[in-house]
mmCIF file of C-alpha atoms and ligand atoms in Angstrom:
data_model
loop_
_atom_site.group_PDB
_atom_site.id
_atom_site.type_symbol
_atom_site.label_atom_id
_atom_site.label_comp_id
_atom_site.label_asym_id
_atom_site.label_seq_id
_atom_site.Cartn_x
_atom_site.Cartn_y
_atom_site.Cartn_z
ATOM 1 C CA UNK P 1 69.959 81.346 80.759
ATOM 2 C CA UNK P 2 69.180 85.014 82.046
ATOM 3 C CA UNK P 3 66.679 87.493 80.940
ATOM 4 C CA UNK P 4 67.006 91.033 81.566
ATOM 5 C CA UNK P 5 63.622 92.513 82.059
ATOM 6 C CA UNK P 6 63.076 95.929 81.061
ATOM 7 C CA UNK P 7 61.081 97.701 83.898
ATOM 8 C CA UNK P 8 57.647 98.803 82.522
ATOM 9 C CA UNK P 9 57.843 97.232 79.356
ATOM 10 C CA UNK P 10 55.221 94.485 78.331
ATOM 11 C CA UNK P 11 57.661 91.437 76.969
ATOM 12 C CA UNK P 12 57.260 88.059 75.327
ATOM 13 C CA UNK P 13 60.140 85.409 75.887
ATOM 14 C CA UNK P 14 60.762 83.170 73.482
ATOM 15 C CA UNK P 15 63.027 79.912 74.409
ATOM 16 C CA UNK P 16 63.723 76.492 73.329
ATOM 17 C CA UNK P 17 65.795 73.738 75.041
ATOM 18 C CA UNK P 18 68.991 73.263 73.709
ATOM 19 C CA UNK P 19 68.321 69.768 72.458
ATOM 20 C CA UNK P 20 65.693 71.180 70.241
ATOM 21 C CA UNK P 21 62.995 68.707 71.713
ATOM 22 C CA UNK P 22 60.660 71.452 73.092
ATOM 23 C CA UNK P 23 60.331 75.190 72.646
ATOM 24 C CA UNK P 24 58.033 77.749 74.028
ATOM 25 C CA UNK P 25 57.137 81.229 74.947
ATOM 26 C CA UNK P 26 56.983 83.026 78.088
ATOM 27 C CA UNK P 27 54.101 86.259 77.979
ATOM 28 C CA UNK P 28 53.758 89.322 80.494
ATOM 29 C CA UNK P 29 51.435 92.098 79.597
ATOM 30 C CA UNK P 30 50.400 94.770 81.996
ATOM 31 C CA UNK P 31 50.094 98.176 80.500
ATOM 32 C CA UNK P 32 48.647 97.258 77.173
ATOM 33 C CA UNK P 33 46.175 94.857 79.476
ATOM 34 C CA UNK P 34 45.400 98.172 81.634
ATOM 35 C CA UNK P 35 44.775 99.950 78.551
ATOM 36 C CA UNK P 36 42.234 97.542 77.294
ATOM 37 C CA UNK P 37 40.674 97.683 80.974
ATOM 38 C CA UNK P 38 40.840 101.457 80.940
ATOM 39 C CA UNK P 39 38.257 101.115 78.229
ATOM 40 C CA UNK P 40 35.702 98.969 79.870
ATOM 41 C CA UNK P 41 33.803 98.240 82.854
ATOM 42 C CA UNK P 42 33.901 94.371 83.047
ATOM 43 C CA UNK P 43 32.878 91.996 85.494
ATOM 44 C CA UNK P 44 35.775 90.365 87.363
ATOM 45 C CA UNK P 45 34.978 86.689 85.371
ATOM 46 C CA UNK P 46 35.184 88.285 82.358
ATOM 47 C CA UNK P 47 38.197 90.637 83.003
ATOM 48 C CA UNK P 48 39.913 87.122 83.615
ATOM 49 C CA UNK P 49 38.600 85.149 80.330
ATOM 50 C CA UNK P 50 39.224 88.164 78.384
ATOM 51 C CA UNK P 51 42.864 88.526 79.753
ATOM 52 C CA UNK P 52 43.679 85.190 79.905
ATOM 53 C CA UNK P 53 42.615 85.455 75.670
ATOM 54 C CA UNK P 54 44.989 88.619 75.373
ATOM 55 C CA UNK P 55 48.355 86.226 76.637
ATOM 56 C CA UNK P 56 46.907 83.658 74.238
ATOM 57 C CA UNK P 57 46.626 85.411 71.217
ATOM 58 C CA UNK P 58 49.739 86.914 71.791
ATOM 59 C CA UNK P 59 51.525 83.807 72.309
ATOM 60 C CA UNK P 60 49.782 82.393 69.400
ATOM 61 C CA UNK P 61 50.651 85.010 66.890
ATOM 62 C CA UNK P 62 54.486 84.663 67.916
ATOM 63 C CA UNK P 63 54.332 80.782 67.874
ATOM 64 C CA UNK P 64 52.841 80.469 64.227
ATOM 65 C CA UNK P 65 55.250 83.195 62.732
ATOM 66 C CA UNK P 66 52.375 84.509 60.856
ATOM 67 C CA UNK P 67 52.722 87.769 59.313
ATOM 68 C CA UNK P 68 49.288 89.106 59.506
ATOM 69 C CA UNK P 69 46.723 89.687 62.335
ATOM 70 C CA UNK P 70 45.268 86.961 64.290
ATOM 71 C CA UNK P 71 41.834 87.218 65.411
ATOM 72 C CA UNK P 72 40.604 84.901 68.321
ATOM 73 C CA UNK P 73 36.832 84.684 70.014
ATOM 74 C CA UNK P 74 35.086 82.893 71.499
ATOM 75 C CA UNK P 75 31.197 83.280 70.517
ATOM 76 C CA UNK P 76 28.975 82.547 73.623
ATOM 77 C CA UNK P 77 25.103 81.608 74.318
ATOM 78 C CA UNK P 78 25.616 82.604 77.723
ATOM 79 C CA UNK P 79 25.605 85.888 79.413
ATOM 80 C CA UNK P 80 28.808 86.564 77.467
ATOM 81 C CA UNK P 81 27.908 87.157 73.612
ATOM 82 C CA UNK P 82 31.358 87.702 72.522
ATOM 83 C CA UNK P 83 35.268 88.013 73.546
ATOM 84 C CA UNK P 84 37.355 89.448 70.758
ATOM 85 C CA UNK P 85 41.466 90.000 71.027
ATOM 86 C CA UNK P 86 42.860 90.386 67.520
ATOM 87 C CA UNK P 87 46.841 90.324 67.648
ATOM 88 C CA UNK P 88 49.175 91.458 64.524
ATOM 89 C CA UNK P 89 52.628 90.295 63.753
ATOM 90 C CA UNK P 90 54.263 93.114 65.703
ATOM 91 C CA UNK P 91 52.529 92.082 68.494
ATOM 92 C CA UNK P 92 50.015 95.069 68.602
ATOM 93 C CA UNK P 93 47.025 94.139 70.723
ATOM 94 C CA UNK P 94 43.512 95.267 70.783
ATOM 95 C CA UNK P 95 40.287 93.463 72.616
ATOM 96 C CA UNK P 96 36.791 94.088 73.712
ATOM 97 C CA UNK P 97 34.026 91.609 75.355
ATOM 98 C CA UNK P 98 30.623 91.923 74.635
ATOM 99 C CA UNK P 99 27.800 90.849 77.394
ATOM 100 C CA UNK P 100 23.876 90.149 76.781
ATOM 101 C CA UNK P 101 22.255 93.258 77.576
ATOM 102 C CA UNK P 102 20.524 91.433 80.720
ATOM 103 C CA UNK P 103 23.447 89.584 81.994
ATOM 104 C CA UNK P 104 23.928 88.759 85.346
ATOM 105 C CA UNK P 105 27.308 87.390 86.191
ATOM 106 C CA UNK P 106 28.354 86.075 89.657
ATOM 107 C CA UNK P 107 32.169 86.704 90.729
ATOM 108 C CA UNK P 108 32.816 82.993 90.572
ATOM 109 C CA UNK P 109 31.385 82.206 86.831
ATOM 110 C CA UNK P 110 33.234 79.537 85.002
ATOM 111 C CA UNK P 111 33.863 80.174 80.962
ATOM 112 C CA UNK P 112 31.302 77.356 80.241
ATOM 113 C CA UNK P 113 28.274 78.873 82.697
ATOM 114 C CA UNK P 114 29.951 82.590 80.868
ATOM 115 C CA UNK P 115 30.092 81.048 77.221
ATOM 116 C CA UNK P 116 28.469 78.143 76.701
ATOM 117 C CA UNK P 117 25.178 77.418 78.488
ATOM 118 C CA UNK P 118 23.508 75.430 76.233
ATOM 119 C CA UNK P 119 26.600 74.120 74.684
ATOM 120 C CA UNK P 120 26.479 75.938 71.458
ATOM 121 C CA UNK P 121 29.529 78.461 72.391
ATOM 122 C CA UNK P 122 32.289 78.727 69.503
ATOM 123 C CA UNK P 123 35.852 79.020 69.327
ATOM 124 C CA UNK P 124 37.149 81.070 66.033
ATOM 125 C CA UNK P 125 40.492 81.329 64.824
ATOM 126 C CA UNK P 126 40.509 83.976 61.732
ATOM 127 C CA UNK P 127 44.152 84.379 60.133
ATOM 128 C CA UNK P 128 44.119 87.586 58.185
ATOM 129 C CA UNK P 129 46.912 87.940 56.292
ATOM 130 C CA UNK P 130 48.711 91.797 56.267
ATOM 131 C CA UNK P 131 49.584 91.140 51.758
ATOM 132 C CA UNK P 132 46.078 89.994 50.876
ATOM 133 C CA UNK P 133 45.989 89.170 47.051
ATOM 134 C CA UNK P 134 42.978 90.360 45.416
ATOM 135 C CA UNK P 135 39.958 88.498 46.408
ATOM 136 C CA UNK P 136 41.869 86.048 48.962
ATOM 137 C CA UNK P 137 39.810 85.128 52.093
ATOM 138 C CA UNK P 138 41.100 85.085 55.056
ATOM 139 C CA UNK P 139 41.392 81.525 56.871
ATOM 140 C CA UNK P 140 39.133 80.812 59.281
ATOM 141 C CA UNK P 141 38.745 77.968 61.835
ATOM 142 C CA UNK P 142 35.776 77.398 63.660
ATOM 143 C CA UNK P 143 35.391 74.996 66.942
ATOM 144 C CA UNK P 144 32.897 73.860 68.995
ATOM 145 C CA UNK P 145 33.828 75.497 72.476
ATOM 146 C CA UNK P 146 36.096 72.598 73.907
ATOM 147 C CA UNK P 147 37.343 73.232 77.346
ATOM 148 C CA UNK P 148 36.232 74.502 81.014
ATOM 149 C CA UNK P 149 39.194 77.506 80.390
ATOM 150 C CA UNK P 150 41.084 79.152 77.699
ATOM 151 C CA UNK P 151 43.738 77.156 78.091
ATOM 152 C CA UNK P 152 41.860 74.041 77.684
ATOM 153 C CA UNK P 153 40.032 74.834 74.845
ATOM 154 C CA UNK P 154 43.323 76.318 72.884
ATOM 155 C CA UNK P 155 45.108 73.798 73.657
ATOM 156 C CA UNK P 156 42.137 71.429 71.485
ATOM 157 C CA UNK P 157 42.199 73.712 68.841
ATOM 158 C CA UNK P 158 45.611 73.665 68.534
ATOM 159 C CA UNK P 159 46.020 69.896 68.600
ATOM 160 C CA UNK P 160 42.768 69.343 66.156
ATOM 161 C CA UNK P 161 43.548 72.400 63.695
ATOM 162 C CA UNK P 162 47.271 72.668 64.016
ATOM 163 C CA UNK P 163 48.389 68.539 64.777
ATOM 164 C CA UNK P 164 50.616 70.626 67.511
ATOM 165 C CA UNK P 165 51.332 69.097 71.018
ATOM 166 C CA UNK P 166 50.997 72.505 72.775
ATOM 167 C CA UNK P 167 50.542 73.253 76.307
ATOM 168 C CA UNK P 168 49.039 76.703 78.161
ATOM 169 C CA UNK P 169 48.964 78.657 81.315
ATOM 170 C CA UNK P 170 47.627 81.359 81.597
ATOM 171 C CA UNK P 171 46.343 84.111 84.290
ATOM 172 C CA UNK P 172 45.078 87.452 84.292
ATOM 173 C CA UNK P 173 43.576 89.813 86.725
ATOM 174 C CA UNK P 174 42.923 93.768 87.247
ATOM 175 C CA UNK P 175 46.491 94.494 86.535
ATOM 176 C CA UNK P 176 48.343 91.707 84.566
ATOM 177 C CA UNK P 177 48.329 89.380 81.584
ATOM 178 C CA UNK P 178 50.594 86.457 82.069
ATOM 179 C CA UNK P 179 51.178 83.278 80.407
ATOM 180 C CA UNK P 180 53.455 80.241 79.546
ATOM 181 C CA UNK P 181 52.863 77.980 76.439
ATOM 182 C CA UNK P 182 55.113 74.812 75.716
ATOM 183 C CA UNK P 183 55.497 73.106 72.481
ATOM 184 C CA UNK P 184 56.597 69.823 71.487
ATOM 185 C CA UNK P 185 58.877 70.143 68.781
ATOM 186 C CA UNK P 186 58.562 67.339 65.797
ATOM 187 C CA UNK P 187 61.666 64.640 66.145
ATOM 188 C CA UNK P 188 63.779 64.719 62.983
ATOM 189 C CA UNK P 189 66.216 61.990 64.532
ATOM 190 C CA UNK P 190 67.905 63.168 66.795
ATOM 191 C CA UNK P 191 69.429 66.787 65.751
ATOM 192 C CA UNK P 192 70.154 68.881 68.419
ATOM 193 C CA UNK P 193 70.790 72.628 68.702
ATOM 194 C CA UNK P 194 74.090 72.658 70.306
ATOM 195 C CA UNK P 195 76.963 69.880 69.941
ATOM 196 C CA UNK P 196 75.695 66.898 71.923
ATOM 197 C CA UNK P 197 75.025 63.388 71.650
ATOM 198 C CA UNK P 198 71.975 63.001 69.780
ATOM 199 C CA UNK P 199 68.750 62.836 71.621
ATOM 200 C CA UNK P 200 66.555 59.053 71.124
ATOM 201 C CA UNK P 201 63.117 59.873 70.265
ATOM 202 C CA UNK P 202 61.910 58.574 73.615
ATOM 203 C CA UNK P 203 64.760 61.204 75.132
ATOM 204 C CA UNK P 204 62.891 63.780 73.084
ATOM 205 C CA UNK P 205 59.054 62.523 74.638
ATOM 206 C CA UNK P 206 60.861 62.433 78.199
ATOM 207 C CA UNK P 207 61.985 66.156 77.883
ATOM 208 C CA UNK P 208 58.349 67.179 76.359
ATOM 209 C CA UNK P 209 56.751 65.182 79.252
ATOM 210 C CA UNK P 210 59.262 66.933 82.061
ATOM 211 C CA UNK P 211 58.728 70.073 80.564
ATOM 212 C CA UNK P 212 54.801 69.786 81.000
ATOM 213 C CA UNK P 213 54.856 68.176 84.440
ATOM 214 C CA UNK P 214 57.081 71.341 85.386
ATOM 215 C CA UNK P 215 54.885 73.470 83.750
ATOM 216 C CA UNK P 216 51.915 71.924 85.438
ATOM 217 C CA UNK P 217 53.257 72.982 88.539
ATOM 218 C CA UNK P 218 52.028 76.409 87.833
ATOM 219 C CA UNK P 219 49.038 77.990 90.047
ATOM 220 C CA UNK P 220 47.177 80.824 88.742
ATOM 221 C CA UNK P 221 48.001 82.703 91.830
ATOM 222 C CA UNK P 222 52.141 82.301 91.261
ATOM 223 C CA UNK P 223 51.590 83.119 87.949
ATOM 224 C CA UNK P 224 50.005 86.416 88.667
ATOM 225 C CA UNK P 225 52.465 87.370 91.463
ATOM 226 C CA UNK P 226 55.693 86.393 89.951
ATOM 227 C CA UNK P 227 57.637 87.726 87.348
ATOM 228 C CA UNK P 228 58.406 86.018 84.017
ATOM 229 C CA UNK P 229 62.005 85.902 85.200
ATOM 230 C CA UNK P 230 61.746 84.386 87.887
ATOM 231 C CA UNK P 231 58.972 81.713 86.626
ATOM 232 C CA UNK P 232 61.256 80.785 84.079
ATOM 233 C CA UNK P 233 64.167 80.091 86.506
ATOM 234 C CA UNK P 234 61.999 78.357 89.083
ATOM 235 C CA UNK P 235 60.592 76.251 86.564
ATOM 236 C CA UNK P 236 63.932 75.270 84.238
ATOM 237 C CA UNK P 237 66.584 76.011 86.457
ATOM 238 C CA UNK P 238 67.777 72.089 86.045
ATOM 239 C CA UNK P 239 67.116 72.451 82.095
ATOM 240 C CA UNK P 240 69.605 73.846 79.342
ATOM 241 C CA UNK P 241 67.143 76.583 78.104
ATOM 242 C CA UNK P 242 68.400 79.338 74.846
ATOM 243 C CA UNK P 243 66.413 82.393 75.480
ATOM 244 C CA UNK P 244 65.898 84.620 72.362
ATOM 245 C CA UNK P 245 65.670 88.356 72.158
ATOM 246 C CA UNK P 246 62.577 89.251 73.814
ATOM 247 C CA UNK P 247 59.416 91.191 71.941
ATOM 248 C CA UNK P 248 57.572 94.072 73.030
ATOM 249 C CA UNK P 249 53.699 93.786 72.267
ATOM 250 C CA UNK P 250 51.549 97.118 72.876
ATOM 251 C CA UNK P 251 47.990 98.081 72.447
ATOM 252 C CA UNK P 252 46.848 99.676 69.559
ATOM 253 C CA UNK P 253 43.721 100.055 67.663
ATOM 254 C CA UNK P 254 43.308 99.515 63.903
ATOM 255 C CA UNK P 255 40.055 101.234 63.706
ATOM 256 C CA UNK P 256 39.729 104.282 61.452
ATOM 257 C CA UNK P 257 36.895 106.669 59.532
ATOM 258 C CA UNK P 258 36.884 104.312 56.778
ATOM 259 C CA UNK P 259 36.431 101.063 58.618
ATOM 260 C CA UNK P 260 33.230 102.269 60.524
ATOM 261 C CA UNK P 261 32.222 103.993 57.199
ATOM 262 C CA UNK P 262 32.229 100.300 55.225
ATOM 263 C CA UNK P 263 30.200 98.903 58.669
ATOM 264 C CA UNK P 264 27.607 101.460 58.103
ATOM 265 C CA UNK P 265 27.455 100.348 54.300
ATOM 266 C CA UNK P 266 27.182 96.650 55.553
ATOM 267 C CA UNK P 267 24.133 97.736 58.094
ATOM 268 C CA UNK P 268 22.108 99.559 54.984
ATOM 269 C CA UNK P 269 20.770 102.525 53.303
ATOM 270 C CA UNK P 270 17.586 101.853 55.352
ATOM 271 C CA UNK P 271 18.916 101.512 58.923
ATOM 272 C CA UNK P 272 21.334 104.064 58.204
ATOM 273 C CA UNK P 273 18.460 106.314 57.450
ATOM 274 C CA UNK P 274 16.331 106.025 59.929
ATOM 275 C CA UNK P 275 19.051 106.384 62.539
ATOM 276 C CA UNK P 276 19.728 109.843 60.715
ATOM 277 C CA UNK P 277 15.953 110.721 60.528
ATOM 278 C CA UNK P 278 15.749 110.310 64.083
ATOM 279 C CA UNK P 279 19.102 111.853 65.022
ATOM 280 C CA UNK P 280 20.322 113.747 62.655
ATOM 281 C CA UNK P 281 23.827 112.009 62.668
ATOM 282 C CA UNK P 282 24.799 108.700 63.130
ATOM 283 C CA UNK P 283 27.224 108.483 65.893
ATOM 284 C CA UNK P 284 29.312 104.912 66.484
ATOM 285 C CA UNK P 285 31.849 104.229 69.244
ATOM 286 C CA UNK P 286 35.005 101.873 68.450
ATOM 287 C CA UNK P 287 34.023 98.790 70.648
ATOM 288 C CA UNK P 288 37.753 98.332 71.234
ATOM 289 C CA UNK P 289 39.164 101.608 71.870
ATOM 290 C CA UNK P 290 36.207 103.758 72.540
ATOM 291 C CA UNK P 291 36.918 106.063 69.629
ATOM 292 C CA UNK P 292 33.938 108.116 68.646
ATOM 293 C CA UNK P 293 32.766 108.497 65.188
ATOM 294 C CA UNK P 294 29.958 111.080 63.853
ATOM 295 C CA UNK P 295 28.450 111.086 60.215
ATOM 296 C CA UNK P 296 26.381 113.571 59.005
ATOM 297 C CA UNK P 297 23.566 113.302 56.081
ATOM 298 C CA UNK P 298 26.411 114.387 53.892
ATOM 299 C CA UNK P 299 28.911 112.250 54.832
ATOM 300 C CA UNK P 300 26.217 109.023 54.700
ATOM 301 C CA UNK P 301 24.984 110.225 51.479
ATOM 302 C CA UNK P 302 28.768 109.666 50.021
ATOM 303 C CA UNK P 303 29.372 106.699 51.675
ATOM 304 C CA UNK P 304 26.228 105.370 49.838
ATOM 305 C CA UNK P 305 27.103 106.907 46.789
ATOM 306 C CA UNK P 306 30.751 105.075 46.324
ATOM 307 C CA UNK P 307 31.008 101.580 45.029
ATOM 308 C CA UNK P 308 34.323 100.717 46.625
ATOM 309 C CA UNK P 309 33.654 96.904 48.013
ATOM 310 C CA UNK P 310 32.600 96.567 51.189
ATOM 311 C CA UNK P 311 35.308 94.836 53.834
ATOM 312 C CA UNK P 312 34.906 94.421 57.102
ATOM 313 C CA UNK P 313 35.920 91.328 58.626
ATOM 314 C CA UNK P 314 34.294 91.872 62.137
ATOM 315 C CA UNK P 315 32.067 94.800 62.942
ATOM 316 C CA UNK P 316 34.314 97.653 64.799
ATOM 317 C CA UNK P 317 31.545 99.435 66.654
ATOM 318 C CA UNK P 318 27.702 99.776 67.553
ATOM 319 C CA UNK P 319 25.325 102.020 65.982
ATOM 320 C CA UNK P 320 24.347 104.122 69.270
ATOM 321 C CA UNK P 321 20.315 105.003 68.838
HETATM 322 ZN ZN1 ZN J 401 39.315 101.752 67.892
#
């Protein structure tokens, strides 16, 4: 059981135990997390929520094998409106927060005082597929906001949702993204990955339950200042762990001309108008990457005058006025 890390690189580490009773997935992310923070000026709470989501996602979106984008938030009624990470099957990252316009937040606010007030915050899992057929929808789960972290409140989801026994840390600060989720494999009697005696099924619980009470072990503050490598052999150095090849996720932004055109066709003629009466132009900034895009009378006046449906899953940007 070795990794070799590759300096500078973000990496996710998939493993399973070699009696096939529990697998999971290993997650460090700095310089796609330092390009989402290069972006935006966040308070320190939310920098943590919102990086703390990034690991997830990407963890997620590896664990479920799905090929398409996954799109986590959490909807607040707090200060926080909105944190958004959407994560594709190559592991391409992208995520923005969104904060009432009078929010106050102190350095020590929890997710529920952030989120969930008045206890009507939401957790939302959209799975977007990348082949769509014609017409399909993508799925969408929607929970009330279960948990006093992330972790927690993934961790519901995915037991409600997903009937999966699945276990997170997860930690993030100015500078990293890191994260460990454990899964307890379904027991098909005994099968093991390598040539050994057969695991019992109450072998198989004992290895799940070992696995989480080592996992448990975890403080946010090792998490942050330790390497995936060397969590992985501090943790399992007493277990027989396979390590796969490792993945690579980076950030990137999906947004484009004709993605903020179809959100100014879901806003109106009439808004759309009067923003142009005022300003000439209508001018919106990508809320994930900061990308600025400008539309002239002309260029409104076609996107008004096409048919082509209208698709826009979440809004990319903000009108600016
Ligand atoms: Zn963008």
């Amino acid at each position: 059981m070795s990794i070799t890390p590759i300096i500078g690189q973000d990496t996710l580490q998939k493993f399973i135990f070699d009696n096939a009773s529990v697998r999971g997935e290993f997650i460090d992310i700095s310089a796609t997390w330092r390009e989402v923070l290069s972006r935006h000026a966040y308070p320190a709470p939310v920098k943590k929520l919102l990086g703390e989501m990034v690991a997830a996602a990407a963890l997620l979106s590896a664990n479920l094998k799905f090929n398409g984008t996954i799109i986590m938030q959490i909807h607040g009624d707090g200060p926080v409106n909105l944190l958004v990470v959407e994560c594709d099957a190559e592991l391409h990252l992208r995520a923005t927060a969104k904060l009432a316009s009078d929010a106050v937040i102190a350095d020590d606010a929890t997710l529920p005082s952030l989120l969930n007030a008045s206890g009507k915050g939401r957790f939302v899992i959209t799975l977007d597929p990348a082949d769509k057929m014609p017409g399909q929808q993508p799925y969408q789960g929607i929970v009330p906001l279960d948990g006093d972290d992330v972790s927690t409140v993934i961790e519901n989801y995915m037991l409600r949702s997903e009937q999966l026994d699945t276990k997170l840390w997860l930690a993030a600060d100015d500078n990293v993204s890191r994260g460990l989720l454990l899964q307890k494999l379904p027991y098909h009697g005994g099968t093991t990955a390598v040539e050994t005696a057969p695991l019992t099924e109450d072998e198989a619980l004992e290895t799940w339950n070992r696995a989480v009470i080592l996992g448990s072990t975890l403080k946010q503050e090792e998490i942050l200042s330790t390497t995936i490598e060397v969590l992985m052999e501090r943790l399992f150095w007493e277990e027989t762990i396979r390590v796969f090849e490792p993945l690579h996720p980076s950030f990137h932004c999906t947004c484009t001309r004709e993605k903020v055109g179809n959100m100014l066709k879901m806003l109106g003629r009439p808004e759309v108008n009067s923003v142009l009466e005022e300003l000439g132009q209508v001018g919106v900034n990508c809320d994930f990457c900061g990308q600025h895009y400008d539309y002239d009378k002309v260029d409104c006046a076609q996107l008004f005058a096409t048919d082509a449906p209208v698709e826009a899953l979440i809004p990319a940007g903000e009108v600016k006025h």
